Amino acid sequence: MLTAKEIKALFEKLDARLAKRGVMGEIGIVGGAVMCLVYDARGSTRDVDGIFEPPGIIRECAKEIAEEEGINEDWLNDGAKGYISGKFEIETVLELPNLKVWAPEPRYLFAMKCISARFDTNDADDLKFLIRRLGIKSAAEAFDIVGDYYPRKQIPTKTQYFIEEVIESLD
């Protein structure tokens, strides 16, 4: 598990490797990394999900760092890229000389977490945090936010049940 402090340190190591190569990098983080690093909503995350440029060089540097640090080589991965949809605002999380790290706006992160939600993870707790932060009062309001970023026909049925269950658990 990676804490916010450890994630920042890994990004600093990544920045140093990019600098040695004369490369500027950019990472958009999503999921648990945002919950740790941006919102301090949980103590740690299993990995850092995101999208990054340039992908090949960043992947190579991340793998080198993993070997050096003795951590999972997938500590930085783009497994969530299939859930990224539409336009959204971003917030810069960390700006280093050769690496910019950003996170999506909270409404988008909420919608994305709803679409990708799994019952066997921290997703329910993450969604509860975001529901409170965004002031969402009903499942209908939550669905409207998801619909702002994802076409209705792309929203899995499980998302509806998951949202309803999470909202009911807040009452």
Coordinates of C-alpha atoms in Angstrom, one line a residue, residues 28-111:
G28 CA -3.5 12.6 -14.6
I29 CA -4.3 10.5 -11.5
V30 CA -7.6 9.0 -10.7
G31 CA -9.1 6.6 -8.1
G32 CA -7.5 5.9 -4.8
A33 CA -4.4 8.0 -5.5
V34 CA -6.7 11.1 -5.7
M35 CA -8.5 10.1 -2.5
C36 CA -5.1 9.9 -0.7
L37 CA -3.1 12.7 -2.3
V38 CA -5.8 15.3 -2.9
Y39 CA -8.6 14.7 -0.4
D40 CA -6.8 12.9 2.4
A41 CA -9.9 10.7 2.5
R42 CA -7.9 7.5 3.1
G43 CA -4.5 6.6 4.4
S44 CA -3.2 4.6 1.4
T45 CA -3.9 3.1 -1.9
R46 CA -2.8 -0.1 -3.6
D47 CA -1.4 1.7 -6.7
V48 CA -1.6 4.9 -8.7
D49 CA -4.1 4.7 -11.5
G50 CA -3.9 7.3 -14.2
I51 CA -3.1 8.4 -17.7
F52 CA 0.3 9.7 -18.7
E53 CA 2.4 11.2 -21.4
P54 CA 4.8 10.1 -22.8
P55 CA 3.5 6.7 -21.9
G56 CA 6.5 4.5 -22.9
I57 CA 9.1 6.6 -21.1
I58 CA 7.0 7.1 -18.0
R59 CA 6.2 3.3 -17.9
E60 CA 9.9 2.5 -18.3
C61 CA 11.0 5.0 -15.5
A62 CA 8.2 3.7 -13.2
K63 CA 9.4 0.1 -13.6
E64 CA 13.0 1.2 -12.8
I65 CA 11.8 3.0 -9.7
A66 CA 9.8 -0.1 -8.7
E67 CA 12.8 -2.3 -8.9
E68 CA 14.9 0.2 -7.0
E69 CA 12.3 0.6 -4.3
G70 CA 11.2 -3.0 -4.1
I71 CA 7.6 -2.2 -4.9
N72 CA 5.1 -3.6 -7.3
E73 CA 6.1 -2.7 -10.9
D74 CA 2.5 -1.7 -11.5
W75 CA 2.6 1.0 -8.8
L76 CA 1.8 3.4 -11.6
N77 CA -0.5 2.1 -14.3
D78 CA -3.1 3.1 -16.8
G79 CA -5.6 0.4 -16.1
A80 CA -8.3 3.0 -15.5
K81 CA -7.9 4.7 -18.9
G82 CA -10.9 2.7 -20.2
Y83 CA -13.2 4.6 -17.8
I84 CA -12.0 8.1 -18.8
S85 CA -14.7 9.9 -20.8
G86 CA -15.6 13.3 -22.0
K87 CA -14.3 16.7 -21.0
F88 CA -13.7 17.7 -17.4
E89 CA -11.8 20.4 -15.5
I90 CA -8.5 19.5 -13.9
E91 CA -6.6 20.6 -10.8
T92 CA -2.8 20.6 -10.6
V93 CA -1.7 18.4 -7.7
L94 CA 2.0 18.6 -8.0
E95 CA 4.2 20.6 -10.3
L96 CA 7.9 19.5 -10.5
P97 CA 10.5 20.7 -13.0
N98 CA 9.9 17.8 -15.4
L99 CA 6.6 16.3 -14.2
K100 CA 3.1 17.8 -13.8
V101 CA 0.5 15.7 -11.9
W102 CA -3.1 16.6 -12.0
A103 CA -6.5 15.2 -10.9
P104 CA -9.9 15.6 -12.3
E105 CA -12.6 17.8 -10.7
P106 CA -14.5 16.1 -7.9
R107 CA -17.8 15.8 -9.9
Y108 CA -16.0 13.9 -12.7
L109 CA -14.1 11.7 -10.2
F110 CA -17.5 10.9 -8.6
A111 CA -18.9 9.9 -12.0

